[in-house]
GROMACS .gro file of C-alpha atoms in nm:
model
  175
    1MET     CA    1   1.767   5.981  -0.612
    2GLN     CA    2   1.659   5.808  -0.339
    3LEU     CA    3   1.332   5.653  -0.482
    4ALA     CA    4   1.474   5.583  -0.808
    5PHE     CA    5   1.690   5.326  -0.572
    6LEU     CA    6   1.405   5.200  -0.391
    7GLN     CA    7   1.237   5.121  -0.688
    8GLN     CA    8   1.571   4.944  -0.879
    9SER     CA    9   1.588   4.743  -0.529
   10ALA     CA   10   1.272   4.626  -0.531
   11THR     CA   11   1.209   4.581  -0.893
   12LYS     CA   12   1.581   4.348  -0.835
   13LEU     CA   13   1.398   4.163  -0.522
   14ALA     CA   14   1.075   4.110  -0.722
   15ALA     CA   15   1.301   3.910  -1.015
   16GLY     CA   16   1.487   3.720  -0.716
   17ILE     CA   17   1.171   3.603  -0.555
   18GLY     CA   18   1.030   3.499  -0.913
   19ALA     CA   19   1.372   3.323  -1.035
   20ALA     CA   20   1.391   3.173  -0.672
   21SER     CA   21   1.038   3.023  -0.751
   22LEU     CA   22   1.064   2.946  -1.069
   23ILE     CA   23   1.410   2.739  -0.954
   24LEU     CA   24   1.166   2.609  -0.711
   25LEU     CA   25   0.845   2.504  -0.883
   26SER     CA   26   1.053   2.331  -1.157
   27ALA     CA   27   1.193   2.075  -0.803
   28CYS     CA   28   0.818   1.997  -0.796
   29GLN     CA   29   0.751   1.807  -1.104
   30VAL     CA   30   0.556   1.529  -1.033
   31ARG     CA   31   0.784   1.225  -1.163
   32PRO     CA   32   0.823   0.868  -1.088
   33PRO     CA   33   1.041   0.778  -0.785
   34GLY     CA   34   1.395   0.733  -0.778
   35SER     CA   35   1.528   0.312  -0.678
   36ILE     CA   36   1.686   0.523  -0.377
   37GLU     CA   37   1.330   0.724  -0.312
   38THR     CA   38   1.150   0.337  -0.392
   39LYS     CA   39   1.416   0.135  -0.135
   40PHE     CA   40   1.338   0.405   0.133
   41MET     CA   41   0.998   0.420   0.157
   42GLN     CA   42   0.957   0.001   0.060
   43SER     CA   43   1.180   0.047   0.419
   44ALA     CA   44   1.021   0.265   0.582
   45LYS     CA   45   0.717   0.106   0.588
   46ARG     CA   46   0.810  -0.239   0.589
   47HIS     CA   47   0.977  -0.131   0.971
   48VAL     CA   48   0.758   0.176   1.078
   49THR     CA   49   0.495   0.234   0.919
   50VAL     CA   50   0.307  -0.101   0.836
   51GLY     CA   51   0.197  -0.304   1.164
   52GLY     CA   52   0.120  -0.688   1.213
   53ARG     CA   53   0.478  -0.803   1.175
   54SER     CA   54   0.491  -1.037   1.409
   55ASP     CA   55   0.127  -1.139   1.383
   56ALA     CA   56   0.057  -1.558   1.227
   57ASN     CA   57  -0.162  -1.620   1.028
   58PRO     CA   58  -0.412  -1.902   1.208
   59LEU     CA   59  -0.507  -2.069   0.865
   60GLN     CA   60  -0.383  -2.310   0.707
   61ALA     CA   61  -0.227  -2.301   0.327
   62THR     CA   62  -0.546  -2.537   0.268
   63GLU     CA   63  -0.604  -2.600  -0.139
   64GLU     CA   64  -1.000  -2.478   0.028
   65ASN     CA   65  -0.867  -2.150   0.197
   66ILE     CA   66  -0.620  -2.046  -0.078
   67HIS     CA   67  -0.945  -2.083  -0.299
   68SER     CA   68  -1.186  -1.919  -0.086
   69GLY     CA   69  -0.924  -1.643  -0.033
   70GLN     CA   70  -0.854  -1.615  -0.439
   71LYS     CA   71  -1.259  -1.598  -0.470
   72ASN     CA   72  -1.297  -1.303  -0.232
   73PHE     CA   73  -1.036  -1.163  -0.404
   74GLY     CA   74  -1.156  -1.200  -0.770
   75ALA     CA   75  -1.482  -0.943  -0.612
   76TYR     CA   76  -1.298  -0.713  -0.494
   77CYS     CA   77  -0.916  -0.660  -0.550
   78MET     CA   78  -0.924  -0.723  -0.891
   79VAL     CA   79  -1.008  -0.383  -0.991
   80CYS     CA   80  -0.678  -0.307  -0.916
   81HIS     CA   81  -0.477  -0.597  -0.937
   82GLY     CA   82  -0.634  -0.805  -1.183
   83LEU     CA   83  -0.774  -1.166  -1.136
   84ASP     CA   84  -0.437  -1.282  -1.054
   85GLY     CA   85  -0.264  -1.021  -0.836
   86GLN     CA   86  -0.061  -0.923  -1.106
   87ASN     CA   87  -0.224  -0.643  -1.246
   88THR     CA   88  -0.366  -0.813  -1.576
   89GLY     CA   89  -0.559  -0.646  -1.782
   90VAL     CA   90  -0.594  -0.316  -1.536
   91PRO     CA   91  -0.590  -0.078  -1.752
   92PHE     CA   92  -0.460   0.237  -1.566
   93ALA     CA   93  -0.251  -0.030  -1.241
   94GLU     CA   94   0.078   0.181  -1.431
   95LYS     CA   95  -0.017   0.482  -1.413
   96MET     CA   96  -0.133   0.552  -1.067
   97ALA     CA   97   0.101   0.724  -0.881
   98PRO     CA   98   0.242   0.547  -0.684
   99PRO     CA   99   0.180   0.246  -0.912
  100VAL     CA  100  -0.022  -0.032  -0.845
  101PRO     CA  101   0.237  -0.333  -0.750
  102PRO     CA  102   0.201  -0.732  -0.879
  103LEU     CA  103   0.174  -0.890  -0.541
  104ASN     CA  104   0.384  -1.119  -0.682
  105LEU     CA  105   0.703  -0.877  -0.686
  106PRO     CA  106   0.945  -0.925  -0.428
  107ALA     CA  107   0.870  -0.637  -0.234
  108VAL     CA  108   0.551  -0.700  -0.151
  109GLN     CA  109   0.649  -1.110  -0.069
  110ALA     CA  110   0.876  -0.963   0.210
  111TYR     CA  111   0.572  -0.852   0.424
  112THR     CA  112   0.465  -1.107   0.697
  113ASP     CA  113   0.162  -1.240   0.654
  114GLY     CA  114   0.080  -1.037   0.945
  115GLN     CA  115   0.158  -0.717   0.772
  116LEU     CA  116  -0.049  -0.816   0.459
  117HIS     CA  117  -0.329  -0.887   0.685
  118TRP     CA  118  -0.285  -0.542   0.893
  119ILE     CA  119  -0.248  -0.367   0.515
  120ILE     CA  120  -0.560  -0.492   0.350
  121GLN     CA  121  -0.726  -0.431   0.682
  122ASN     CA  122  -0.622  -0.064   0.706
  123GLY     CA  123  -0.511   0.000   0.356
  124ILE     CA  124  -0.202   0.273   0.319
  125PHE     CA  125  -0.257   0.578   0.303
  126PRO     CA  126  -0.199   0.808   0.059
  127SER     CA  127  -0.141   0.462  -0.243
  128GLY     CA  128  -0.497   0.485  -0.310
  129MET     CA  129  -0.470   0.151  -0.100
  130PRO     CA  130  -0.806   0.072   0.089
  131ALA     CA  131  -0.855  -0.055   0.409
  132SER     CA  132  -1.115  -0.347   0.364
  133LYS     CA  133  -1.156  -0.407   0.747
  134ASP     CA  134  -1.548  -0.340   0.742
  135VAL     CA  135  -1.556  -0.497   0.415
  136PHE     CA  136  -1.374  -0.881   0.467
  137ARG     CA  137  -1.379  -1.055   0.842
  138ASP     CA  138  -1.097  -1.111   0.950
  139GLU     CA  139  -1.043  -1.472   0.879
  140GLU     CA  140  -1.143  -1.392   0.518
  141ILE     CA  141  -0.854  -1.123   0.556
  142TRP     CA  142  -0.644  -1.401   0.640
  143GLN     CA  143  -0.763  -1.609   0.339
  144LEU     CA  144  -0.668  -1.312   0.110
  145VAL     CA  145  -0.308  -1.276   0.239
  146LEU     CA  146  -0.311  -1.689   0.139
  147PHE     CA  147  -0.397  -1.645  -0.201
  148ILE     CA  148  -0.126  -1.379  -0.204
  149ARG     CA  149   0.135  -1.617  -0.136
  150HIS     CA  150  -0.007  -1.821  -0.433
  151LEU     CA  151  -0.081  -1.652  -0.666
  152PRO     CA  152  -0.139  -1.822  -1.029
  153PRO     CA  153   0.082  -1.718  -1.312
  154LYS     CA  154   0.080  -1.360  -1.512
  155GLY     CA  155  -0.233  -1.366  -1.709
  156SER     CA  156  -0.376  -1.754  -1.592
  157LEU     CA  157  -0.757  -1.572  -1.532
  158GLY     CA  158  -0.813  -1.432  -1.746
  159GLU     CA  159  -0.851  -0.992  -1.775
  160PRO     CA  160  -1.134  -0.921  -1.496
  161GLN     CA  161  -1.491  -0.819  -1.718
  162VAL     CA  162  -1.551  -0.467  -1.551
  163TYR     CA  163  -1.236  -0.433  -1.811
  164GLY     CA  164  -1.366  -0.574  -2.112
  165GLY     CA  165  -1.199  -0.961  -2.058
  166ASP     CA  166  -1.390  -1.250  -1.958
  167GLY     CA  167  -1.206  -1.371  -1.661
  168ARG     CA  168  -1.452  -1.460  -1.405
  169PRO     CA  169  -1.356  -1.533  -1.031
  170ASP     CA  170  -1.649  -1.760  -0.980
  171SER     CA  171  -1.489  -1.975  -1.257
  172ALA     CA  172  -1.169  -1.950  -1.257
  173GLU     CA  173  -0.987  -2.303  -1.149
  174LYS     CA  174  -0.825  -2.400  -0.875
  175HIS     CA  175  -0.413  -2.366  -0.879
   0.00000   0.00000   0.00000
């Protein structure tokens, strides 16, 4: 009789553990973050994890500096952000987790110049944004920041050639 009781208890325990596991696993589904989660993470990045908040861009927003930033952007950043910084022609931008943000979004433009510099230089783990400190010189990163502040209209530079488009960063007109 005691053996039967132990077997029933073990069965009930196993069933309880199984049910709890199913409940926990169903809560672990991958889904896009909700608006509260998004606002919380944006605030945390802006105020806690992203450095450079008080760093000022030493370069003036001249046509030459913006165009230099555009050329460097078109040679490296366009793979994820498109030639115009707004994901034009990038087939996977919305499918990434988290999605690649169009750089004209208010959430991106709300960063200070120093924070954008820091993000480009150090990347954001685990978002997919790579560190570029070994790719660009400091002046080039500041020029990239200027380009991000002066993005052209969406689609105006075409789609990256790497994805079958005809846009070429070296032939894009100055905006």
